[in-house]
mmCIF file of C-alpha atoms in Angstrom:
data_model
loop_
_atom_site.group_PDB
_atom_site.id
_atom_site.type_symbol
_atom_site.label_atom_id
_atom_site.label_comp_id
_atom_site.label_asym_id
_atom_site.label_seq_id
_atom_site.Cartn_x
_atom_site.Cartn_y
_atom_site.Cartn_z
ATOM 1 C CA UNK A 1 4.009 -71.493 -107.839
ATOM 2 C CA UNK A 2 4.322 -75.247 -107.186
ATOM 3 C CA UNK A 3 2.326 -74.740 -103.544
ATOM 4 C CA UNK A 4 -0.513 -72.745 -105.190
ATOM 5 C CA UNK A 5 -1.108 -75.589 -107.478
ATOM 6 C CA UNK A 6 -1.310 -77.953 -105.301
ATOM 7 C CA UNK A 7 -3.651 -76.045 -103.037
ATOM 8 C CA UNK A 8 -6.117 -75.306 -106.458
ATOM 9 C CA UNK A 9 -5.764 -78.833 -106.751
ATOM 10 C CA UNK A 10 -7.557 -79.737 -103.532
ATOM 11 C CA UNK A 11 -10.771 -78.378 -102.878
ATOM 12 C CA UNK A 12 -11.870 -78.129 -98.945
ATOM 13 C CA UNK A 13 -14.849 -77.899 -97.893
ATOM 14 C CA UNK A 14 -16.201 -77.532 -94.368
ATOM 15 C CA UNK A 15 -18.561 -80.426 -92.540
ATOM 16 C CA UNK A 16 -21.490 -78.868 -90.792
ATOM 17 C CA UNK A 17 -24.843 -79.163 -89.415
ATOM 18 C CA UNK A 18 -26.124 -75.990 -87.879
ATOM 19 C CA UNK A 19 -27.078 -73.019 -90.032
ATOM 20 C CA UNK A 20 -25.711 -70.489 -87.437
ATOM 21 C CA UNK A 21 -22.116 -71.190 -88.917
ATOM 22 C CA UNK A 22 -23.153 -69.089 -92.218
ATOM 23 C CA UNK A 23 -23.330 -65.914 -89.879
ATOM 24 C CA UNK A 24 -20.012 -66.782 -88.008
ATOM 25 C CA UNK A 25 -17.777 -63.804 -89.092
ATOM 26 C CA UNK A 26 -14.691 -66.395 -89.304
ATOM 27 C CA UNK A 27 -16.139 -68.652 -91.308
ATOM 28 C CA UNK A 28 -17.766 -65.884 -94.099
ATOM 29 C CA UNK A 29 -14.027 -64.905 -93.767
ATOM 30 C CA UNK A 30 -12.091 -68.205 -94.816
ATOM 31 C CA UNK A 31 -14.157 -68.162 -98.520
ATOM 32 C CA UNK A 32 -15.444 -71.424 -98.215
ATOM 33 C CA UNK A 33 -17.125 -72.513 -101.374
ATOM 34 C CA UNK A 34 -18.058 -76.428 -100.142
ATOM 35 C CA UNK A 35 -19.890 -77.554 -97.122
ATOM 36 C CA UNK A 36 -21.801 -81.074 -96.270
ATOM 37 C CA UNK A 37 -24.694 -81.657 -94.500
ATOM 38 C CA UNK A 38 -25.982 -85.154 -93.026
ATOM 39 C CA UNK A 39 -29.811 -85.230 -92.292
ATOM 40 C CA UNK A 40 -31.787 -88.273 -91.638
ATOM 41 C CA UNK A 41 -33.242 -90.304 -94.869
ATOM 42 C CA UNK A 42 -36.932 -89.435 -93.618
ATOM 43 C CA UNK A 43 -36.576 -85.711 -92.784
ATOM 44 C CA UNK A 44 -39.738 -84.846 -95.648
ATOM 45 C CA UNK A 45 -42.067 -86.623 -93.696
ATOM 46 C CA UNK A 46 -40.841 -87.091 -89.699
ATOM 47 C CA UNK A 47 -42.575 -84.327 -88.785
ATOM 48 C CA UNK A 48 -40.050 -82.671 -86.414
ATOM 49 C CA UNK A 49 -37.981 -80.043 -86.466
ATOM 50 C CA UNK A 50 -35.118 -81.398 -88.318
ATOM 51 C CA UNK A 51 -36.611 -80.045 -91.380
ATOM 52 C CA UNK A 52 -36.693 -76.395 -90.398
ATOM 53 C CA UNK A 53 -33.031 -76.779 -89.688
ATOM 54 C CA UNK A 54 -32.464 -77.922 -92.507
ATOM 55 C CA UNK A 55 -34.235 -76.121 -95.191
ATOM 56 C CA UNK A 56 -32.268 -72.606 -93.202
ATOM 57 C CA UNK A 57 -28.913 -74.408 -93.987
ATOM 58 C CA UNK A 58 -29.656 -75.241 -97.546
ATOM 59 C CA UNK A 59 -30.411 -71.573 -98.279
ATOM 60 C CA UNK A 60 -28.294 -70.207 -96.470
ATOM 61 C CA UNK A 61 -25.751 -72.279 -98.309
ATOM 62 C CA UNK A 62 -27.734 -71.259 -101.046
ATOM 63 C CA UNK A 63 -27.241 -67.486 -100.609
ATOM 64 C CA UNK A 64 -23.922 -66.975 -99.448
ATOM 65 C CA UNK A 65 -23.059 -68.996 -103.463
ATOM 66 C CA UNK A 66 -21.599 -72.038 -101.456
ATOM 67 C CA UNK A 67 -22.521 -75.621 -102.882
ATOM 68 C CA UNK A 68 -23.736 -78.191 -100.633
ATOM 69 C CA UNK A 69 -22.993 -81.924 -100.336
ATOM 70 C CA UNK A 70 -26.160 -83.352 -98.585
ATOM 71 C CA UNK A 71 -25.796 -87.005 -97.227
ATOM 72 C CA UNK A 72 -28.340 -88.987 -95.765
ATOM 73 C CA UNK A 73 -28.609 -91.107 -92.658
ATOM 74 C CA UNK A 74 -30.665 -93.006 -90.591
ATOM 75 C CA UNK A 75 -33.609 -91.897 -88.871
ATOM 76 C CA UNK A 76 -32.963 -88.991 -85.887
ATOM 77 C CA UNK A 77 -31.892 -90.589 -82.705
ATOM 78 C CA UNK A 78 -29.218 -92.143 -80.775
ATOM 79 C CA UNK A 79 -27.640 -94.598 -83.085
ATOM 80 C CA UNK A 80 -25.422 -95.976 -80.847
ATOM 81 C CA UNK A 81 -27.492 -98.257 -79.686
ATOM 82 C CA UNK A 82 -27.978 -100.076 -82.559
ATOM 83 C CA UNK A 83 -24.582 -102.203 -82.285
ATOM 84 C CA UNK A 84 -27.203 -104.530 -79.816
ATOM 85 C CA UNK A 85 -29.209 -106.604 -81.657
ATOM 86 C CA UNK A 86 -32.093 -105.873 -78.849
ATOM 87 C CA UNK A 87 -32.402 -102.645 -80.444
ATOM 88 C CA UNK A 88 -32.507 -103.019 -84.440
ATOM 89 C CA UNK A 89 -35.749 -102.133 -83.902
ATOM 90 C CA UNK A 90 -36.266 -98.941 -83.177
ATOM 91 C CA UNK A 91 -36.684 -96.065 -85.876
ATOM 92 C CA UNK A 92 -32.916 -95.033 -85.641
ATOM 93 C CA UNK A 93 -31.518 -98.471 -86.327
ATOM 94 C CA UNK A 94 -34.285 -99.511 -88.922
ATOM 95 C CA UNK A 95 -33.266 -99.863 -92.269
ATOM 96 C CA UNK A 96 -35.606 -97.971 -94.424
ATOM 97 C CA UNK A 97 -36.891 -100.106 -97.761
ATOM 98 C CA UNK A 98 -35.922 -98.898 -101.536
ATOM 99 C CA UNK A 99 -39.610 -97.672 -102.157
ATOM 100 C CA UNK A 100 -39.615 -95.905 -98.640
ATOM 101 C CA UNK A 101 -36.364 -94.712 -99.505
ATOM 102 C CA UNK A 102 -37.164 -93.431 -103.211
ATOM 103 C CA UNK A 103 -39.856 -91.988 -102.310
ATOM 104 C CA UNK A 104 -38.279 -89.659 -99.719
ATOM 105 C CA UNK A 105 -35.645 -88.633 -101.993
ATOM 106 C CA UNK A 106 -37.658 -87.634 -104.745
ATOM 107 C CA UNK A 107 -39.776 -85.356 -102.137
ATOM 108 C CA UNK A 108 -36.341 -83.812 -100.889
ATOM 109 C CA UNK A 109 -35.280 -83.140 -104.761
ATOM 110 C CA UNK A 110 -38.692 -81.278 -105.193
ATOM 111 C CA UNK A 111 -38.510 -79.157 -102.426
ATOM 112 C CA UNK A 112 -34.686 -78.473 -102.853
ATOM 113 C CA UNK A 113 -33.924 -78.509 -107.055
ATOM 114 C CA UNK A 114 -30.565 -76.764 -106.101
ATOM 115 C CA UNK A 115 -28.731 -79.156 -104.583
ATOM 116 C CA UNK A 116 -26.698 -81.067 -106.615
ATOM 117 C CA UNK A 117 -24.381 -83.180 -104.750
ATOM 118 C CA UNK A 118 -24.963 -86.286 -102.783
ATOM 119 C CA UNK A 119 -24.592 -88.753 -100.798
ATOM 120 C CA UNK A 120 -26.648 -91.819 -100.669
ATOM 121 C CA UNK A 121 -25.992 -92.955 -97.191
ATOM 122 C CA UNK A 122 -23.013 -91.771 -94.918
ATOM 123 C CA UNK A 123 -20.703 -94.005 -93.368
ATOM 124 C CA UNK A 124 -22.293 -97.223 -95.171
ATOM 125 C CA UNK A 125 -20.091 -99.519 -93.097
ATOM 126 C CA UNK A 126 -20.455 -98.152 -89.255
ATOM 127 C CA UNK A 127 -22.625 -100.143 -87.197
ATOM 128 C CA UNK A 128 -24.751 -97.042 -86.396
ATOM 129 C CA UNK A 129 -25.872 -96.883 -89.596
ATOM 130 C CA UNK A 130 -28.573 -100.065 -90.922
ATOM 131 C CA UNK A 131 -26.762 -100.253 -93.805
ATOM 132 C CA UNK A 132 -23.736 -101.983 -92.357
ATOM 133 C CA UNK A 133 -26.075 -104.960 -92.167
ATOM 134 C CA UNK A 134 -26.954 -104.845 -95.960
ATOM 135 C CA UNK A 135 -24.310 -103.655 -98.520
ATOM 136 C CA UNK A 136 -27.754 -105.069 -101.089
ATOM 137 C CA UNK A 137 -29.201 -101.898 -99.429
ATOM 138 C CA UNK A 138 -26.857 -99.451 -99.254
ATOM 139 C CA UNK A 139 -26.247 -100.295 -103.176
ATOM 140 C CA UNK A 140 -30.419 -99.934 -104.333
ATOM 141 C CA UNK A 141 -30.073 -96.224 -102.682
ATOM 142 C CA UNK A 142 -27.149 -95.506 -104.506
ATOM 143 C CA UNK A 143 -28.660 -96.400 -107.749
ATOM 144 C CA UNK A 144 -31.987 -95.212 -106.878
ATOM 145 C CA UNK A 145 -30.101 -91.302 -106.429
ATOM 146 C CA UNK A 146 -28.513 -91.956 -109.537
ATOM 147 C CA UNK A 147 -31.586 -92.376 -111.268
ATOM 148 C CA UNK A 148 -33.693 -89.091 -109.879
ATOM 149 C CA UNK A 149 -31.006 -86.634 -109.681
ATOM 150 C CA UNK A 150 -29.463 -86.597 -113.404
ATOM 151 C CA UNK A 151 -26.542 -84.654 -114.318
ATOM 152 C CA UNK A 152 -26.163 -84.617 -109.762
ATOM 153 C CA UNK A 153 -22.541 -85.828 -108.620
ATOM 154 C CA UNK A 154 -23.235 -88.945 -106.453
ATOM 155 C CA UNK A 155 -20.593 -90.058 -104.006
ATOM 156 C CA UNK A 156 -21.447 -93.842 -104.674
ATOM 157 C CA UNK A 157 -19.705 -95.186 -101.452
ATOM 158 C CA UNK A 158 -19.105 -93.388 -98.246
ATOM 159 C CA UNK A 159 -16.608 -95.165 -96.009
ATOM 160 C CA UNK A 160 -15.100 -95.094 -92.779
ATOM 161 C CA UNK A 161 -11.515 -96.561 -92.183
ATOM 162 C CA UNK A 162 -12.476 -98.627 -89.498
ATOM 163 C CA UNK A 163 -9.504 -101.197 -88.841
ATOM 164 C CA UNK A 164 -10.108 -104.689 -87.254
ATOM 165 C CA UNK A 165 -8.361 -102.854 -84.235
ATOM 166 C CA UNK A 166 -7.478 -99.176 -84.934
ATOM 167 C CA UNK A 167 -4.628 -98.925 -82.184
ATOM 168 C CA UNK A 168 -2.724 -101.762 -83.557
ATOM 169 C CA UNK A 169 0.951 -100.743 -84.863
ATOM 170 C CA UNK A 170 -0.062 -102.398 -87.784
ATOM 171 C CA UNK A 171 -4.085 -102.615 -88.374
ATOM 172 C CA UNK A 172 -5.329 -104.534 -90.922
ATOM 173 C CA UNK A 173 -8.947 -104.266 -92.583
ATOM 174 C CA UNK A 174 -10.470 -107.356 -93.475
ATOM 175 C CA UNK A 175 -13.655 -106.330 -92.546
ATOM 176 C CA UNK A 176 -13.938 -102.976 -94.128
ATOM 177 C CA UNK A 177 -12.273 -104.610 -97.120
ATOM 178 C CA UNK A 178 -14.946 -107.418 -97.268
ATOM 179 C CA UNK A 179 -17.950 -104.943 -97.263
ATOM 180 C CA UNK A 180 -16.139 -102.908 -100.038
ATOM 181 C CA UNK A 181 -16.213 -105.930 -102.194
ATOM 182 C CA UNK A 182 -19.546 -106.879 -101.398
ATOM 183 C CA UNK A 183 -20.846 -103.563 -101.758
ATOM 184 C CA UNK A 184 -19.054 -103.412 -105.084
ATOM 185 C CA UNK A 185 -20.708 -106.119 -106.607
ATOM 186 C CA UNK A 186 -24.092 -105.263 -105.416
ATOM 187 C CA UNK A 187 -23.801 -101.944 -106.853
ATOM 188 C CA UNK A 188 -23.427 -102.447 -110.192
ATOM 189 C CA UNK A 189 -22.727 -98.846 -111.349
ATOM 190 C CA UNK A 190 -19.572 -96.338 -112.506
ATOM 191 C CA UNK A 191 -17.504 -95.511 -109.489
ATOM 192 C CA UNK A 192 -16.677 -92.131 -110.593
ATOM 193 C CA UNK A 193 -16.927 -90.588 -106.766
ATOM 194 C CA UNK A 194 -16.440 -92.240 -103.496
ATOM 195 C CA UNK A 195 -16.202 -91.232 -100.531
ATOM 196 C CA UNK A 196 -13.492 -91.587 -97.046
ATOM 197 C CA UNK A 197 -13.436 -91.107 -93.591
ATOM 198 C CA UNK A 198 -9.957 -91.454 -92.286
ATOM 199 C CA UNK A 199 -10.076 -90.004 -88.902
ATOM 200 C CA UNK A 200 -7.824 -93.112 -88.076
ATOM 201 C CA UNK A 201 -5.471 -92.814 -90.183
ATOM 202 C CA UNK A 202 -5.395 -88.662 -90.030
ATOM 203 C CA UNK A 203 -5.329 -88.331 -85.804
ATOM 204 C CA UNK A 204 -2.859 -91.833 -85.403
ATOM 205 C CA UNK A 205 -0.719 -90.413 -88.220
ATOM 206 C CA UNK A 206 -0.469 -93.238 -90.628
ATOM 207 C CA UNK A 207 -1.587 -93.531 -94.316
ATOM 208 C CA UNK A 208 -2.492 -97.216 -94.037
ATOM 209 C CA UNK A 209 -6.090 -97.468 -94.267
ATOM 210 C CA UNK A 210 -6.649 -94.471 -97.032
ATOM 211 C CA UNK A 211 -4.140 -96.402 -98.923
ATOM 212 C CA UNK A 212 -5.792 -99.520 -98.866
ATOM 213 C CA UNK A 213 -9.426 -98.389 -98.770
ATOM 214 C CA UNK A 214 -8.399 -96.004 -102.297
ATOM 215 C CA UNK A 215 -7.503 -98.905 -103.623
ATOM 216 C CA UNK A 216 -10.436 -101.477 -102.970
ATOM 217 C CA UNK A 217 -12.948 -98.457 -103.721
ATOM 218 C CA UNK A 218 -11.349 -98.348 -107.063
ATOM 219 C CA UNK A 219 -12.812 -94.853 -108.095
ATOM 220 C CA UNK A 220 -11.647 -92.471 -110.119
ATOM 221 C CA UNK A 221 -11.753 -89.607 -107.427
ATOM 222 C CA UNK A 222 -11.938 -89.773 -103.797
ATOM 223 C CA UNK A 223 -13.496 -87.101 -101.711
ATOM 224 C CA UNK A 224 -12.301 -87.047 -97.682
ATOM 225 C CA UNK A 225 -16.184 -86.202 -97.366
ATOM 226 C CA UNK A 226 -15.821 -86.309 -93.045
ATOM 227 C CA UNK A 227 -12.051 -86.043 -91.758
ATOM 228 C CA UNK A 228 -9.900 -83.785 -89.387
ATOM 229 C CA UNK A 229 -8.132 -83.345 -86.136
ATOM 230 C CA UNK A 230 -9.706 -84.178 -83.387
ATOM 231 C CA UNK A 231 -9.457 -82.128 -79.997
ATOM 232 C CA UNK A 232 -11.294 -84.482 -77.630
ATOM 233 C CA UNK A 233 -12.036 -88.053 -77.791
ATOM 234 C CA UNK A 234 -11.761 -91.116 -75.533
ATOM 235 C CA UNK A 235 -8.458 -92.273 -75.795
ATOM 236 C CA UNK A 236 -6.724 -89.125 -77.064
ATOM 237 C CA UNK A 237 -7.439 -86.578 -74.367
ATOM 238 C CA UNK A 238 -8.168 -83.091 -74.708
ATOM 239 C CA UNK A 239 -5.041 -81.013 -77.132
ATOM 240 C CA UNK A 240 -5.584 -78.162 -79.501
ATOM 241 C CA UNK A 241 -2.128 -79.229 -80.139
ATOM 242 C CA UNK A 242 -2.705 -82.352 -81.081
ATOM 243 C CA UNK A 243 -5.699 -81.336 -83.293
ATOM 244 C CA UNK A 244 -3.605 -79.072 -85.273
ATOM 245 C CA UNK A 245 -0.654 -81.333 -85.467
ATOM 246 C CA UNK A 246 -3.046 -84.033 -86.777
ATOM 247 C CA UNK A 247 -5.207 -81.394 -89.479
ATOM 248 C CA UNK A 248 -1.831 -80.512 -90.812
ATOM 249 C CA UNK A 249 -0.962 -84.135 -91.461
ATOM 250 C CA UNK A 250 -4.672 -84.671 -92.954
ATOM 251 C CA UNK A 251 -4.176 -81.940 -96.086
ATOM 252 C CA UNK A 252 -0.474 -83.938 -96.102
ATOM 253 C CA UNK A 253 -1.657 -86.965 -96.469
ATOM 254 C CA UNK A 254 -4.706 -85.970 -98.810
ATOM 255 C CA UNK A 255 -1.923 -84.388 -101.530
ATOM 256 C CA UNK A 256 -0.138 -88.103 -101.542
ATOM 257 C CA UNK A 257 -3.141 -89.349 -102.976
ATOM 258 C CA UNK A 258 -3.626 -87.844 -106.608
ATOM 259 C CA UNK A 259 -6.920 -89.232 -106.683
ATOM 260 C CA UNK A 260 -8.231 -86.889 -103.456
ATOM 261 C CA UNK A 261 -9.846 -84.071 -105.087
ATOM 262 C CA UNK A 262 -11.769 -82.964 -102.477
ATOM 263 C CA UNK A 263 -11.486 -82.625 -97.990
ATOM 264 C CA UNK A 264 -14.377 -81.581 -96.014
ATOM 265 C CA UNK A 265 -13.229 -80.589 -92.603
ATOM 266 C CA UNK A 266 -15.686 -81.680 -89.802
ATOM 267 C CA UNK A 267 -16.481 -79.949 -87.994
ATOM 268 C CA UNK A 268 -17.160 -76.055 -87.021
ATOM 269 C CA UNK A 269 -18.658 -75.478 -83.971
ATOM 270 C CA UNK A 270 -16.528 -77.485 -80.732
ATOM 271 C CA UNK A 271 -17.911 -77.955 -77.421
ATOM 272 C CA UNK A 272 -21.719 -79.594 -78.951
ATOM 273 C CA UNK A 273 -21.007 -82.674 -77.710
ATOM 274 C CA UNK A 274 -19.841 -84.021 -74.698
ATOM 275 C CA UNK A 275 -18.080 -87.218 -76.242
ATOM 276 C CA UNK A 276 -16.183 -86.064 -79.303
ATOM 277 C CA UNK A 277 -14.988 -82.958 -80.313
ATOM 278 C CA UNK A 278 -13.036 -81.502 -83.519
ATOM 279 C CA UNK A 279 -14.918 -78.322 -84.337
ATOM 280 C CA UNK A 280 -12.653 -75.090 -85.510
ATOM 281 C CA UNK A 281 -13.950 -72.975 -83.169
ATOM 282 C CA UNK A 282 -15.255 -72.899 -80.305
ATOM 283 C CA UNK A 283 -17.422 -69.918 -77.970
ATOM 284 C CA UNK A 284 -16.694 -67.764 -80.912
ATOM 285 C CA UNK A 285 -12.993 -67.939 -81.019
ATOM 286 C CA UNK A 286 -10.855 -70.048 -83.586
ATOM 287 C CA UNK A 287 -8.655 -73.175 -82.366
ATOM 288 C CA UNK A 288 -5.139 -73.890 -83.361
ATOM 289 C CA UNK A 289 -6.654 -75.932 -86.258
ATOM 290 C CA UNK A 290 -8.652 -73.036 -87.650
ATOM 291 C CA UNK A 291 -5.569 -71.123 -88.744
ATOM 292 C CA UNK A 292 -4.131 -74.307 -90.655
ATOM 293 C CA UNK A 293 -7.204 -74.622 -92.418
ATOM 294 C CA UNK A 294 -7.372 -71.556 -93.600
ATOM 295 C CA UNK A 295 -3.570 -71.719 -94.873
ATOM 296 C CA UNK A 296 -5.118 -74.009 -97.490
ATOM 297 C CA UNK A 297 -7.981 -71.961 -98.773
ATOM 298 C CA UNK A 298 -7.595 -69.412 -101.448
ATOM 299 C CA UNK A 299 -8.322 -65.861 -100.320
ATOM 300 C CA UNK A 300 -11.291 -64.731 -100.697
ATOM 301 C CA UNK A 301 -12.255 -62.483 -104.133
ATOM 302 C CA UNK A 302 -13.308 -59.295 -102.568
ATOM 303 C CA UNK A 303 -16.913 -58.576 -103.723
ATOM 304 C CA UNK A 304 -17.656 -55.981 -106.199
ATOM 305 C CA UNK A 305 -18.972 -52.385 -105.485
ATOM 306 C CA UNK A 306 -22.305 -51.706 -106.539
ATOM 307 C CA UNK A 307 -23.118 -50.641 -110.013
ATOM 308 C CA UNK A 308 -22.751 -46.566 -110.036
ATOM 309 C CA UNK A 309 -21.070 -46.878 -106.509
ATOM 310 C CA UNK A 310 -17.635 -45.087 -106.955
ATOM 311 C CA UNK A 311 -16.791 -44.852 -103.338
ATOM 312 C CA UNK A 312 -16.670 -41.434 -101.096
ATOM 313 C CA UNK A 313 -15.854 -38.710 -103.671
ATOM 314 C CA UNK A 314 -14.648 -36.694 -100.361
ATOM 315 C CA UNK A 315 -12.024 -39.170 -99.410
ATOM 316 C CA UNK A 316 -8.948 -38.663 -100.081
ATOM 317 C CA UNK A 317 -6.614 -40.850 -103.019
#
């Protein structure tokens, strides 16, 4: 009885960007009733095909009675380049001005009234994102959300526990820790929901960053809106063992902080990407991890048989 409580306690929720996960048989099968999407701030009006994508996911999402938890990023590209100055520049690593930025939004509400949940800007304090330049910023599109999407639940920070040097035995965060205060006082808002990234902490099996990040957030609930096990990344190798070892420690270490209400597992699909990889499945088959995940989802509620539909009268009791 104790361990069913403390699973209805935590919700979990699965990270995602590609619609073709809604008709994976193993994920329709886990009951999933959260997912999160990131799409660039600009995707009303870039004129790609980011939008179709998109717009499939959401109602899909949509259909299947799941809620989503869109975030927003920076423009599409390769943001990895943006760490060199030489390069701020370019549409990916531009930051995006509150008008530019409101008036996206507000064209993304119109076109999809059913989504209630967001997130201003993911990972505010990574140096892909522009934001990590301006906490000023990242606060004005926090309260600019806030202010077109009443009655919406608005993850008002969106962090990532990046240490001062993540393999240190002990790390320390002064950094992450100074934006956090900073961003605080720009913001000037209720910190009802924030949001953490603790791949660091999850996959080098420590609590130290969540702990101290919780704390300097200073919300009243945290959501894990991005975290898991990883399966291949420089400097850990390649080891569904490893991922699952880690995934189990992540719902461990989410249940040791009563303000955690909410993990979303990133991600599904493994084997996208040639640099890092933590998806659940991969070429159609489930991963170590996949099976631990689903250990902490309720079953599924069977669905109801059609009204007047009362089964084969020829089978048998």
């Amino acid at each position: 009885m104790k361990l069913l409580l403390l699973l209805a306690a935590l919700h979990v929720g699965i990270g995602e960007n590609k619609p073709d996960m809604f008709r994976d048989p193993l994920f329709s099968s886990l009951g999933v009733k959260q997912v999160r999407l990131v799409v660039s701030y600009d995707v009303m009006t870039s004129g790609d095909d980011e939008l179709q994508r998109v717009t499939e996911y959401l109602l899909a999402a949509r259909a299947a009675g799941i809620e989503p938890l869109v975030t927003f990023e920076h423009a599409r590209g390769a943001a990895e380049i943006c760490e060199k100055r030489k390069n701020r520049r370019k549409r990916q690593c531009r930051l995006p001005s509150a008008a530019r930025y409101q008036r996206e939004f507000k064209l993304f509400r119109k076109r999809f009234a059913f989504v209630r949940s967001y997130v201003p800007w993911n990972e505010i304090n990574h140096f892909t994102q522009p934001t990590a330049r301006s906490t000023k910023a990242a606060a004005k599109f926090t309260r600019i959300v806030r202010k077109n999407c009443f009655g919406c639940k608005v993850v008002v920070a969106d962090v990532l526990d990046q240490a001062d040097h993540p393999r240190a035995k002990k790390p320390t965060y002064r950094r992450t820790l100074r934006y956090i205060k900073q961003y605080r006082r720009a913001l000037r808002t209720p910190r009802t929901i924030c949001g953490l990234h603790n791949y660091s902490d999850v996959n080098r099996f420590r609590d130290t960053g969540t702990k101290k990040i919780i704390k300097a957030l200073g919300c009243k609930e945290i959501w894990l809106t991005e975290s898991g096990g990883i399966y291949k990344f420089a400097g850990f190798g390649t080891n569904a063992r490893r991922q699952l070892k880690a995934t189990r420690y992540m719902f461990k270490l989410a249940r040791r902080f009563k303000r955690i209400k909410r993990v979303y597992v990133y991600t599904w699909f493994g084997r996208t990407t040639p640099r890092f990889d933590a998806g659940l499945v991969a070429h159609g088959r489930p991963r170590l991890a996949y099976r631990e995940v689903k250990k902490h989802l309720p079953k599924p509620t069977p669905a109801p048989p059609p009204e007047g539909d009362y089964g084969d009268p020829l089978a048998g009791p």
